[in-house]
Amino acid sequence: MNHLKLSTSLFFLLFSLLILNAQNGHNVWLQNKKAKTVNVVSSKESPTLNIAKNELNQGWLGTDGATITLTVKRNKSLKQDGFILNENGITANTDLGILYGTFELLRRQQTGESTSNALSIPSYDQRILNHWDNPNGSIERGYAGNSLFWRYGKDSLTVTDSDIKLWQEYARINASVGINGSVLNNVNASPMILTSGYLQRVKAINDVLRPYGIKTFLSIKFSSPSLIGGLETSDPLDKNVIKWWRDKVKEIYTLIPDFGGFLVKASSEGQPGPQDYGRSHADGANMLADALKPYNGIVMWRAFVYSPTDEDRAKQAYTEFAPLDGEFRDNVIIQVKNGPIDFQPREPFSPLFGALKETAIMPELQITQEYLGHSTHLAYLAPMWKEFLESDTYQEGEGSTVAKTTDGSLFDQKLTAIAGVANTGLDDNWTGHTFAQSNWYAFGRLAWNHELTSEQIADEWLKLTFGPFSLENKNYDVDFDEQAWNTNFLNPVKQMMLDSREAIVDYMMPLGLHHIFSPNAHYGPGPWYGPARARKDWTSLYYHQADSLGIGFDRTPTGSNATIQYEEPLRSQFNNIETCPEDVLLWFHHVPWDYKMKSGKTLWEELCYHYDTGVHKVRTFQTIWDKAKPYVDHERFYEVQTKLRRQARNAIVWKDACLLYFQEFSNTPIPYDIERPLHNLEDLKISTMKRPLDYNN
Ligand code: GCV
């Protein structure tokens, strides 16, 4: 071997070692690749097209030396930023369409799908991340470090080179899955966000995000006119208030001409809103919409409203919003959480979907795992979101799925959108848990195409994140045995992902149980939580209603009658204990402990087996992952392995806590073929109040 060859080999060895060591997940599903040469021809230049060219040069895995043409021209079969891939290249109506087509092309090269004759059009026009980031850098319900956008301290508003680099990486990741909007701050908004220093920083962020096609939005505090504007009121019908907002909007658009608009949490969980002044949600939303209209800005007005009245919390959003249908401006869209309560591991869909026929409405999903084990438990959420999007509302007859009632295909919505509460932060791997990256990915993919299956998305994500093309994964540099990889890694790990959400439902709250967490952190179990002085709808006792007769919330006409908000035949189906789907049985019914389930078991036994199954599933995940070791770099392997161990311990705590506590009401033994509890209820009551929940560890 001559000197040159030797030093080149040494260089590559060192290089791969360095890269290997640096595998901290920061590149998410956009792993560095050994690209081949490609000749990219484009009829025009623009910052967005330059990004597309760069991506092709860095990631081309097709024929070496191929020529690819990027063509921006009007094509009637394409809506907005859709694109067509064919043998010669990418065609789109817009530069951004070319960028999306580029990412699709490169993705297909890696996953082995055909790269020719594909036409792709987004399901929703606006595909938006909601960041619950506070101006001091903390993140509400964030489990992956501090904010990417805001920080604490006296230089907090200075824009540094590392800020810009990070925002650019963030924008690239989002664009790669078609996300085109970011709300940069918490819906529990500080009024400070609308002051000049913060707006300057929003402008800086927007400048970085723009070429990647991402619009910025802000959450606003409804009482800003009085809090920072010196006005005596924030009444939306007051002329000074109207003027204040108009001026503020003008100031924003002068700085950021392509600003997206506002997200508003108003008259909700103590946040100020129009109801403080005797006005309606429509009055509040329309006033802001009028101010934004001249600039094409929009208002996303949240329907997450409930107050401590006697009315069932699950009914309140519908009660407040259904009568307002048709009263909102056409640049207002009502943002509704997928379920009627709050992002629980399983909820039926919110009855507002489909109920507003003359008002644009958008789903809000939660990517961050507030109620699904934070960034410790492995939960792939696409199955949960698909279950929701495919739920039939029956609003316009059979087949009126949530997807269709929101994507403009059933109702003539001028605006269509979908939001996901982000799980990103300053952690090296962005999301805390490596597998939580799959939820960021899945949200973007489903927002772009809600017809994709959970399996397909998991398959793509695994191939891109851990697959053979990644430079980081030295196992495949030499010789890649695809069959072995599929059998030993891809298929079992994909199955683990697909089963992971249901495992959590099983060991946390099966059969329609909901919100029985220990308070505040929403991490560990707290089915016993219900101090006499606590707000009733913030206690677990309110939600499970366990007593000596049975368990569950009666939402039929003999109870809160929440079922009336659903269209027939769903309403009757939910009302009848025999036809109500068992996975939401305790959501709708108070069921006797000895009620015979479809399996032939009593309700109590069925509950016990679900908790036990959940624990067993996590133990299976551990085995799958341990076997995957040869196929994963050290850092990500051990991170996931450690977290699965903790998840397994936590699952046992959940099972023991819930079964021992509910047994006090059922007065029946836990079936003897189920492993005996490892904990005492009294100890659990003390320890699970805290996070981290690592009893005895
Ligand atoms: C941002 C739940 C969460 C809150 C969140 C709220 C909302 O109550 O626990 O942290 O506040 O939902 O979506 O507004």
XYZ file of C-alpha atoms and ligand atoms in Angstrom:
711
model
C 0.000 0.000 0.000
C 1.554 3.317 -0.955
C 1.750 6.242 1.459
C -1.045 8.115 -0.150
C -3.428 5.153 0.101
C -2.414 4.459 3.685
C -2.960 8.023 4.798
C -6.269 8.191 2.955
C -7.477 5.028 4.699
C -6.303 6.348 8.064
C -8.083 9.575 7.381
C -11.318 7.760 6.624
C -10.963 5.542 9.664
C -10.450 8.553 11.918
C -13.231 10.386 10.155
C -15.741 7.597 10.709
C -14.684 7.247 14.319
C -15.156 10.939 14.864
C -18.526 10.871 13.194
C -19.489 7.745 15.127
C -18.639 9.379 18.402
C -20.576 12.416 17.353
C -23.745 10.391 16.787
C -25.937 12.158 19.283
C -29.070 12.171 17.160
C -28.736 15.819 16.176
C -29.150 14.965 12.505
C -32.496 13.275 13.219
C -33.747 11.578 10.053
C -31.445 13.698 7.870
C -28.293 11.675 8.427
C -25.171 12.560 6.501
C -24.766 10.388 3.455
C -22.089 9.325 1.041
C -23.641 11.202 -1.829
C -23.019 10.514 -5.499
C -22.491 13.267 -8.040
C -25.496 14.977 -9.543
C -25.845 17.794 -12.016
C -28.692 20.068 -10.929
C -30.174 22.348 -13.591
C -32.559 25.081 -12.562
C -34.177 27.705 -14.764
C -33.974 30.294 -12.011
C -32.233 31.203 -8.790
C -33.679 31.889 -5.367
C -32.667 31.238 -1.765
C -35.184 28.363 -1.602
C -33.974 26.815 -4.856
C -30.387 27.124 -3.669
C -31.290 25.111 -0.602
C -32.883 22.481 -2.842
C -29.713 22.302 -4.977
C -27.530 21.945 -1.897
C -29.675 19.161 -0.549
C -29.433 17.308 -3.846
C -25.682 17.708 -3.932
C -25.293 16.521 -0.352
C -27.700 13.621 -0.501
C -28.022 12.299 -4.042
C -28.073 8.495 -4.037
C -29.266 7.937 -7.619
C -27.180 7.294 -10.703
C -23.747 8.823 -10.430
C -23.491 11.902 -12.647
C -27.225 12.095 -13.400
C -28.824 15.393 -14.414
C -31.849 16.641 -12.504
C -33.949 19.560 -13.684
C -35.867 21.795 -11.317
C -38.816 23.387 -13.107
C -41.022 26.032 -11.563
C -44.049 26.492 -13.756
C -47.809 26.616 -13.334
C -49.428 23.243 -13.458
C -53.158 22.984 -12.898
C -53.023 19.557 -11.324
C -50.841 20.956 -8.561
C -52.267 22.887 -5.632
C -50.033 25.322 -3.731
C -46.688 23.785 -2.878
C -47.360 20.343 -4.313
C -44.881 18.811 -6.760
C -44.360 16.181 -9.429
C -41.375 13.862 -9.574
C -40.429 12.272 -12.874
C -37.362 10.786 -14.570
C -35.994 14.227 -15.390
C -36.495 15.936 -12.098
C -38.968 17.958 -10.101
C -41.772 20.243 -11.275
C -43.757 22.555 -8.999
C -45.776 25.753 -9.022
C -43.518 27.344 -6.454
C -39.891 27.299 -5.358
C -41.028 25.796 -2.111
C -42.754 23.000 -3.996
C -39.356 22.209 -5.527
C -37.794 22.055 -2.075
C -40.501 19.697 -0.830
C -40.055 17.602 -3.977
C -36.325 17.479 -3.327
C -36.766 16.088 0.156
C -39.286 13.571 -1.159
C -36.945 12.462 -3.918
C -34.031 12.000 -1.535
C -36.247 10.203 0.953
C -37.470 7.813 -1.717
C -33.919 7.047 -2.759
C -33.184 5.991 0.787
C -36.329 4.015 1.425
C -36.209 2.263 -1.907
C -39.505 3.644 -3.263
C -39.908 4.604 -6.883
C -38.721 8.119 -7.667
C -40.634 8.635 -10.863
C -44.168 9.746 -11.641
C -45.180 10.818 -8.180
C -47.558 13.692 -7.668
C -47.948 15.014 -4.172
C -50.274 17.685 -2.776
C -50.549 18.612 0.884
C -53.675 17.604 2.833
C -53.617 20.841 4.860
C -52.508 24.292 3.708
C -50.942 25.246 7.033
C -48.907 22.631 8.881
C -47.878 24.286 12.071
C -45.800 23.584 15.149
C -46.974 25.238 18.362
C -44.078 25.912 20.699
C -45.110 26.354 24.308
C -41.878 28.306 24.868
C -41.697 31.117 27.379
C -39.650 34.300 26.945
C -37.359 33.182 29.796
C -36.359 30.088 27.817
C -38.380 27.535 29.751
C -40.908 25.358 27.924
C -44.285 24.424 29.332
C -44.580 20.645 29.007
C -41.171 20.540 27.343
C -38.983 17.522 28.111
C -35.993 18.132 25.852
C -34.229 21.125 27.354
C -34.851 24.816 27.017
C -36.247 26.839 24.153
C -34.659 27.044 20.715
C -35.890 30.625 20.430
C -35.809 32.325 23.821
C -33.412 32.404 26.728
C -32.978 33.895 30.138
C -30.492 36.630 30.960
C -29.449 40.102 30.114
C -28.292 39.291 26.588
C -31.322 37.170 25.953
C -32.412 39.126 22.901
C -29.026 39.283 21.192
C -28.978 37.148 18.076
C -25.802 35.044 18.002
C -24.217 32.957 15.252
C -25.124 29.816 17.114
C -28.770 30.961 17.292
C -28.776 31.344 13.540
C -27.148 27.977 12.959
C -29.680 26.266 15.212
C -32.677 27.995 13.638
C -31.406 27.010 10.239
C -31.090 23.365 11.259
C -34.561 23.537 12.796
C -35.997 25.036 9.619
C -34.352 22.417 7.438
C -35.702 19.560 9.540
C -39.211 21.016 9.384
C -39.078 21.668 5.664
C -37.930 18.094 5.087
C -41.357 16.901 6.263
C -43.400 19.800 4.912
C -44.018 21.776 8.110
C -44.593 25.389 7.065
C -45.423 27.321 10.219
C -44.117 27.838 13.747
C -45.852 29.567 16.613
C -42.825 30.728 18.532
C -44.210 31.149 22.038
C -46.474 29.578 24.636
C -50.249 29.900 24.348
C -50.095 30.969 27.984
C -48.545 34.054 26.462
C -46.538 36.776 28.068
C -47.604 40.228 26.854
C -43.889 41.039 26.561
C -43.712 39.068 23.338
C -45.355 41.987 21.554
C -42.793 44.533 22.714
C -40.164 45.867 20.389
C -37.103 43.843 21.551
C -38.945 40.563 21.231
C -40.421 41.511 17.872
C -36.913 42.240 16.602
C -35.931 38.729 17.585
C -39.020 37.306 15.887
C -37.914 39.118 12.759
C -34.449 37.556 13.028
C -35.964 34.103 13.429
C -38.344 34.706 10.557
C -35.465 35.781 8.298
C -33.752 32.442 8.892
C -36.932 30.402 8.491
C -38.219 32.192 5.375
C -36.245 30.403 2.636
C -37.358 27.092 4.128
C -40.961 28.180 3.666
C -41.788 28.480 7.349
C -44.016 31.318 8.481
C -43.786 32.584 12.014
C -46.792 33.178 14.255
C -47.110 34.485 17.802
C -49.385 33.552 20.672
C -50.829 36.701 22.164
C -52.255 37.599 25.532
C -55.712 38.990 25.044
C -55.259 41.653 27.705
C -52.101 43.067 26.102
C -53.728 46.471 25.410
C -54.135 47.071 29.127
C -50.990 45.237 30.224
C -48.482 46.842 27.873
C -50.513 49.407 25.989
C -51.542 51.582 28.907
C -55.251 51.257 28.106
C -57.868 50.879 30.777
C -59.555 47.960 29.127
C -58.914 45.198 26.616
C -62.569 44.970 25.610
C -62.533 43.839 21.973
C -65.328 46.232 21.061
C -63.645 49.278 22.563
C -62.418 51.633 19.846
C -59.100 52.348 21.537
C -58.477 48.643 21.926
C -59.290 48.071 18.263
C -56.872 50.818 17.318
C -54.183 49.456 19.609
C -54.306 46.077 17.908
C -54.347 47.646 14.449
C -51.260 49.665 15.286
C -49.539 46.656 16.812
C -50.292 44.519 13.774
C -48.988 47.254 11.501
C -45.790 47.457 13.538
C -45.321 43.692 13.210
C -45.929 43.618 9.458
C -43.636 46.559 8.907
C -40.887 44.446 10.419
C -42.018 41.075 9.060
C -44.095 41.439 5.888
C -44.790 37.703 5.646
C -45.742 37.227 9.304
C -48.400 34.499 9.712
C -50.738 35.782 12.415
C -51.846 35.039 15.968
C -52.694 31.976 18.039
C -55.000 32.777 20.937
C -55.836 31.012 24.182
C -58.557 33.209 25.608
C -61.084 32.812 28.399
C -59.409 29.488 29.169
C -57.610 28.169 32.274
C -57.407 31.623 33.811
C -56.215 33.387 30.665
C -57.956 36.673 29.914
C -60.406 36.794 27.038
C -63.416 38.524 25.567
C -65.728 36.967 28.136
C -64.086 39.148 30.803
C -65.855 42.028 29.066
C -69.126 40.241 28.401
C -68.135 39.571 24.771
C -68.108 36.319 22.850
C -65.262 34.305 21.369
C -66.415 35.551 17.967
C -66.152 39.201 19.087
C -62.606 38.611 20.278
C -61.424 36.588 17.307
C -63.031 38.870 14.714
C -61.494 42.007 16.153
C -58.021 40.486 15.774
C -58.917 39.045 12.366
C -59.931 42.489 11.106
C -56.592 43.917 12.193
C -54.705 41.111 10.407
C -56.832 40.941 7.270
C -55.083 43.674 5.227
C -51.843 41.710 5.552
C -53.339 38.245 4.865
C -52.714 37.270 8.468
C -54.858 34.704 10.239
C -56.179 34.074 13.745
C -56.056 30.575 15.190
C -58.515 30.774 18.065
C -58.356 27.854 20.486
C -61.460 26.038 21.658
C -59.694 24.593 24.703
C -62.095 26.170 27.159
C -63.577 24.868 30.380
C -64.392 26.302 33.752
C -65.166 24.833 37.149
C -68.923 24.709 36.673
C -71.147 21.695 37.177
C -71.171 20.984 33.481
C -69.060 17.998 32.445
C -65.700 19.351 31.252
C -65.933 17.152 28.155
C -69.011 19.111 27.016
C -67.876 22.657 27.512
C -65.998 23.481 24.314
C -68.924 22.333 22.202
C -71.406 24.189 24.416
C -69.486 27.430 23.923
C -68.533 27.140 20.267
C -71.331 25.290 18.490
C -73.777 28.228 18.805
C -71.158 30.546 17.263
C -70.937 28.629 13.988
C -70.908 31.026 11.049
C -70.067 34.078 13.165
C -66.332 34.092 12.562
C -64.456 36.018 9.869
C -62.969 34.018 7.030
C -59.429 34.518 8.309
C -60.274 32.904 11.652
C -59.792 29.205 12.203
C -60.884 27.448 15.389
C -58.136 25.246 16.787
C -59.548 22.206 18.577
C -57.637 19.560 20.544
C -58.202 16.052 19.209
C -60.193 14.968 22.250
C -62.761 16.751 24.405
C -60.598 16.766 27.564
C -56.861 17.132 27.083
C -54.473 14.986 25.032
C -55.089 11.851 27.104
C -53.523 8.539 26.010
C -56.905 7.708 24.500
C -59.939 9.943 24.021
C -62.836 9.820 21.609
C -62.628 12.674 19.097
C -63.949 16.086 20.129
C -67.577 16.435 18.995
C -66.730 19.874 17.629
C -65.178 18.225 14.570
C -67.768 18.379 11.890
C -70.203 20.270 14.100
C -69.007 23.659 12.849
C -70.074 23.641 9.240
C -69.616 27.296 8.434
C -66.497 27.940 10.411
C -63.004 26.770 9.569
C -61.698 24.354 12.158
C -58.276 22.761 12.648
C -57.020 19.871 14.769
C -54.473 20.469 17.515
C -52.357 17.406 18.317
C -49.752 17.124 21.033
C -46.353 15.933 19.888
C -44.728 16.554 23.248
C -45.658 13.654 25.527
C -47.275 15.514 28.404
C -49.555 12.576 29.148
C -47.564 9.768 27.570
C -44.456 9.455 29.699
C -42.631 12.669 28.746
C -39.317 11.966 27.068
C -38.771 8.804 29.085
C -41.411 6.466 27.663
C -41.231 5.248 24.106
C -44.489 6.228 22.426
C -44.875 6.423 18.671
C -47.932 8.600 18.244
C -48.922 8.152 14.600
C -51.401 5.366 15.508
C -53.126 7.701 17.957
C -53.365 10.499 15.404
C -54.559 8.172 12.675
C -57.240 6.777 14.977
C -58.411 10.347 15.490
C -58.191 11.476 11.858
C -60.046 8.378 10.704
C -62.820 8.640 13.313
C -66.157 8.941 11.588
C -68.097 11.976 12.817
C -71.146 11.075 10.645
C -71.723 14.823 10.305
C -72.508 14.512 6.602
C -73.390 10.838 6.652
C -71.102 7.845 6.881
C -67.500 8.488 5.918
C -67.336 12.023 7.341
C -64.026 11.380 9.016
C -62.297 14.032 11.075
C -59.716 14.244 8.284
C -62.433 15.107 5.798
C -64.234 17.560 8.065
C -61.002 19.522 8.457
C -59.106 19.257 5.175
C -61.642 21.176 3.104
C -62.982 18.173 1.223
C -66.354 18.053 3.028
C -66.887 21.680 3.933
C -65.868 24.632 1.879
C -63.128 25.874 4.228
C -61.115 28.758 2.916
C -58.394 27.959 5.379
C -57.192 24.472 6.245
C -54.614 23.784 8.915
C -53.328 21.363 11.501
C -51.170 22.086 14.551
C -48.906 19.974 16.722
C -47.547 21.045 20.103
C -43.818 20.678 19.552
C -41.510 18.362 21.484
C -38.306 20.173 20.589
C -35.721 21.786 22.834
C -32.008 22.420 23.190
C -31.126 18.778 23.885
C -28.556 17.537 21.365
C -31.111 15.195 19.837
C -33.813 17.908 19.911
C -36.553 15.755 21.457
C -35.054 14.093 24.539
C -35.890 10.539 23.500
C -34.524 9.371 20.146
C -37.857 7.778 19.323
C -39.662 11.033 20.098
C -38.067 12.300 16.877
C -40.388 9.913 15.087
C -43.353 11.922 16.369
C -41.991 15.182 14.990
C -41.486 13.320 11.732
C -44.920 11.671 11.826
C -46.690 14.930 12.548
C -45.137 16.561 9.493
C -45.798 13.572 7.258
C -49.446 13.267 8.306
C -50.002 17.001 8.028
C -48.739 16.720 4.467
C -50.625 13.512 3.693
C -53.097 12.252 6.248
C -53.632 9.109 4.202
C -50.200 7.707 4.948
C -50.343 4.745 7.305
C -48.612 4.644 10.669
C -46.654 1.679 9.443
C -45.414 3.440 6.350
C -44.288 6.442 8.364
C -42.495 4.253 10.922
C -40.845 2.338 8.096
C -39.585 5.540 6.476
C -38.397 7.000 9.730
C -36.457 3.905 10.749
C -34.799 3.602 7.365
C -33.804 7.257 7.354
C -32.745 7.440 10.983
C -30.899 4.141 11.407
C -30.621 2.896 7.847
C -27.745 1.768 5.703
C -27.035 5.047 3.966
C -26.128 6.917 7.063
C -22.426 7.760 7.251
C -22.686 7.533 11.001
C -23.582 3.904 10.968
C -20.301 2.181 10.324
C -21.879 -1.291 10.240
C -23.077 -0.731 6.741
C -20.098 1.028 5.270
C -18.535 -2.243 4.265
C -21.276 -4.585 3.383
C -24.931 -4.285 4.150
C -27.057 -7.402 4.446
C -30.499 -6.046 3.786
C -32.328 -9.202 4.692
C -30.637 -9.493 8.051
C -31.301 -5.841 8.725
C -34.982 -6.216 7.912
C -35.401 -9.342 10.015
C -33.341 -8.360 13.006
C -33.863 -4.634 13.124
C -36.430 -3.010 10.869
C -39.399 -5.335 11.343
C -39.239 -5.921 15.092
C -38.417 -2.289 15.898
C -41.213 -1.099 13.641
C -43.622 -3.434 15.435
C -42.408 -2.070 18.750
C -43.187 1.442 17.563
C -46.625 0.442 16.319
C -47.487 -1.231 19.635
C -45.998 1.431 21.868
C -48.951 3.808 22.289
C -51.368 0.988 23.072
C -48.911 -0.353 25.647
C -49.068 3.002 27.409
C -52.866 3.021 27.287
C -52.799 -0.469 28.803
C -50.543 0.292 31.745
C -51.807 3.828 32.368
C -55.517 4.085 31.604
C -57.179 1.312 29.638
C -60.838 0.916 28.649
C -61.523 4.651 28.455
C -60.105 5.708 31.819
C -58.617 9.190 31.632
C -56.814 11.879 33.584
C -55.861 9.805 36.606
C -52.342 11.232 36.794
C -50.662 12.614 39.828
C -51.293 16.347 39.573
C -49.208 18.993 37.798
C -46.445 16.877 36.273
C -48.890 14.508 34.552
C -46.296 11.756 34.670
C -46.973 9.170 37.364
C -50.245 7.626 38.544
C -52.529 9.445 40.960
C -55.934 7.743 40.784
C -56.455 8.649 44.439
C -55.865 12.373 43.853
C -58.824 14.435 45.051
C -58.220 16.710 48.014
C -61.468 18.162 49.349
C -60.454 21.727 48.508
C -59.111 21.055 45.006
C -60.987 22.179 41.937
C -63.112 19.142 41.178
C -62.328 18.921 37.449
C -58.634 18.877 38.315
C -58.913 15.707 40.394
C -58.703 12.083 39.330
C -61.787 11.188 41.370
C -63.873 13.380 39.053
C -62.743 11.413 36.007
C -62.855 7.778 37.152
C -65.790 7.981 39.590
C -64.886 4.631 41.147
C -67.187 3.391 43.921
C -68.283 0.070 45.337
C -70.648 -0.450 42.402
C -68.305 0.186 39.521
C -66.064 2.642 37.707
C -66.303 5.172 34.849
C -67.888 8.519 33.948
C -71.519 8.246 32.910
C -71.817 10.539 29.904
C -75.072 9.001 28.651
C -78.492 10.618 29.238
C -78.543 9.133 32.754
C -75.320 11.041 33.453
C -73.854 14.203 31.934
C -75.388 13.458 28.520
C -72.214 14.469 26.686
C -73.145 11.891 24.062
C -75.833 14.250 22.771
C -73.032 16.264 21.170
C -72.255 13.383 18.808
C -74.156 12.745 15.593
C -76.265 9.618 15.117
C -75.623 6.716 14.873
C -72.604 7.391 17.070
C -74.683 8.861 19.854
C -76.792 5.714 20.240
C -73.742 3.541 19.852
C -71.972 5.343 22.699
C -75.131 5.423 24.848
C -75.653 1.697 24.767
C -73.237 -0.128 27.045
C -73.442 -3.161 24.763
C -72.428 -1.286 21.603
C -70.061 1.286 23.074
C -66.518 0.389 21.911
C -64.744 -1.151 24.859
C -61.662 0.989 24.432
C -63.759 4.036 25.466
C -66.261 2.203 27.680
C -65.329 3.951 30.939
C -65.251 7.303 29.161
C -68.984 7.001 28.528
C -70.307 4.613 31.183
C -70.173 3.889 34.883
C -69.773 0.134 34.608
C -70.407 -2.466 37.347
C -67.305 -4.338 38.475
C -68.858 -7.658 37.544
C -70.121 -6.519 34.113
C -69.371 -9.189 31.506
C -67.022 -7.913 28.822
C -66.859 -9.277 25.271
C -63.993 -11.535 26.314
C -66.236 -13.204 28.904
C -64.200 -11.709 31.752
C -65.664 -9.346 34.311
C -64.800 -5.672 34.019
C -62.497 -5.969 37.025
C -60.614 -8.901 35.513
C -60.398 -7.185 32.141
C -58.962 -4.079 33.759
C -56.363 -6.168 35.588
C -55.324 -7.942 32.396
C -54.957 -4.683 30.498
C -52.590 -3.290 33.122
C -50.648 -6.534 33.081
C -50.520 -6.638 29.288
C -49.113 -3.107 29.260
C -46.253 -4.134 31.522
C -45.538 -7.220 29.438
C -45.470 -5.224 26.239
C -42.748 -2.974 27.607
C -40.734 -6.023 28.645
C -41.046 -7.234 25.043
C -39.847 -3.859 23.785
C -36.755 -4.282 25.953
C -36.001 -7.611 24.307
C -36.521 -6.217 20.829
C -34.213 -3.322 21.524
C -31.513 -5.405 23.198
C -31.456 -7.572 20.087
C -31.156 -4.489 17.906
C -27.788 -3.605 19.454
C -25.610 -4.653 16.497
C -27.528 -2.287 14.250
C -27.403 0.914 16.270
C -24.570 3.225 17.263
C -23.587 3.124 20.942
C -24.942 6.446 22.022
C -28.459 6.027 20.734
C -28.567 2.365 21.685
C -27.756 2.957 25.355
C -29.966 6.001 25.618
C -33.001 4.039 24.435
C -32.066 0.950 26.442
C -31.775 2.973 29.651
C -35.081 4.679 29.020
C -36.858 1.406 28.292
C -35.609 0.044 31.604
C -37.048 3.016 33.363
C -40.272 2.756 31.399
C -40.629 -0.884 32.464
C -40.181 0.078 36.118
C -42.664 2.911 35.691
C -45.194 0.622 34.007
C -45.103 -1.683 37.031
C -45.681 1.302 39.293
C -48.675 2.350 37.184
C -50.123 -1.145 37.275
C -49.619 -1.577 41.006
C -50.921 1.877 41.857
C -54.089 1.598 39.783
C -54.918 -2.008 40.602
C -54.279 -1.676 44.328
C -56.246 1.551 44.491
C -59.229 0.374 42.402
C -59.234 -2.929 44.284
C -60.314 -0.970 47.343
C -63.587 -0.404 45.448
C -63.921 -3.657 43.513
C -63.150 -5.714 46.604
C -62.054 -8.555 44.382
C -58.678 -10.306 44.135
C -56.329 -9.520 41.294
C -56.496 -12.690 39.112
C -53.856 -15.086 40.381
C -52.178 -15.658 37.059
C -51.128 -11.999 37.073
C -47.836 -11.110 38.723
C -48.353 -9.853 42.251
C -47.846 -6.160 42.978
C -44.338 -5.190 44.010
C -45.373 -2.071 45.897
C -47.619 -1.023 48.726
C -50.353 1.430 47.926
C -49.488 3.776 50.781
C -45.853 4.034 49.633
C -46.954 4.687 46.087
C -49.266 7.465 47.174
C -46.278 9.277 48.630
C -43.666 8.556 45.985
C -45.576 8.963 42.728
C -46.459 12.562 43.456
C -42.994 13.472 42.310
C -41.234 13.255 39.039
C -38.987 11.433 38.236
C -41.096 8.465 39.108
C -38.482 5.941 39.973
C -39.801 4.297 43.028
C -37.095 2.261 44.707
C -34.454 3.242 42.199
C -50.188 25.467 27.719
C -53.168 21.569 29.639
C -51.700 21.609 29.971
C -51.213 23.042 30.063
C -51.499 23.721 28.719
C -52.991 23.641 28.441
C -53.341 24.248 27.090
O -53.920 22.083 30.680
O -51.480 20.922 31.183
O -49.833 23.022 30.330
O -51.074 25.064 28.737
O -53.399 22.303 28.445
O -53.364 23.489 26.134
O -53.569 25.422 26.997
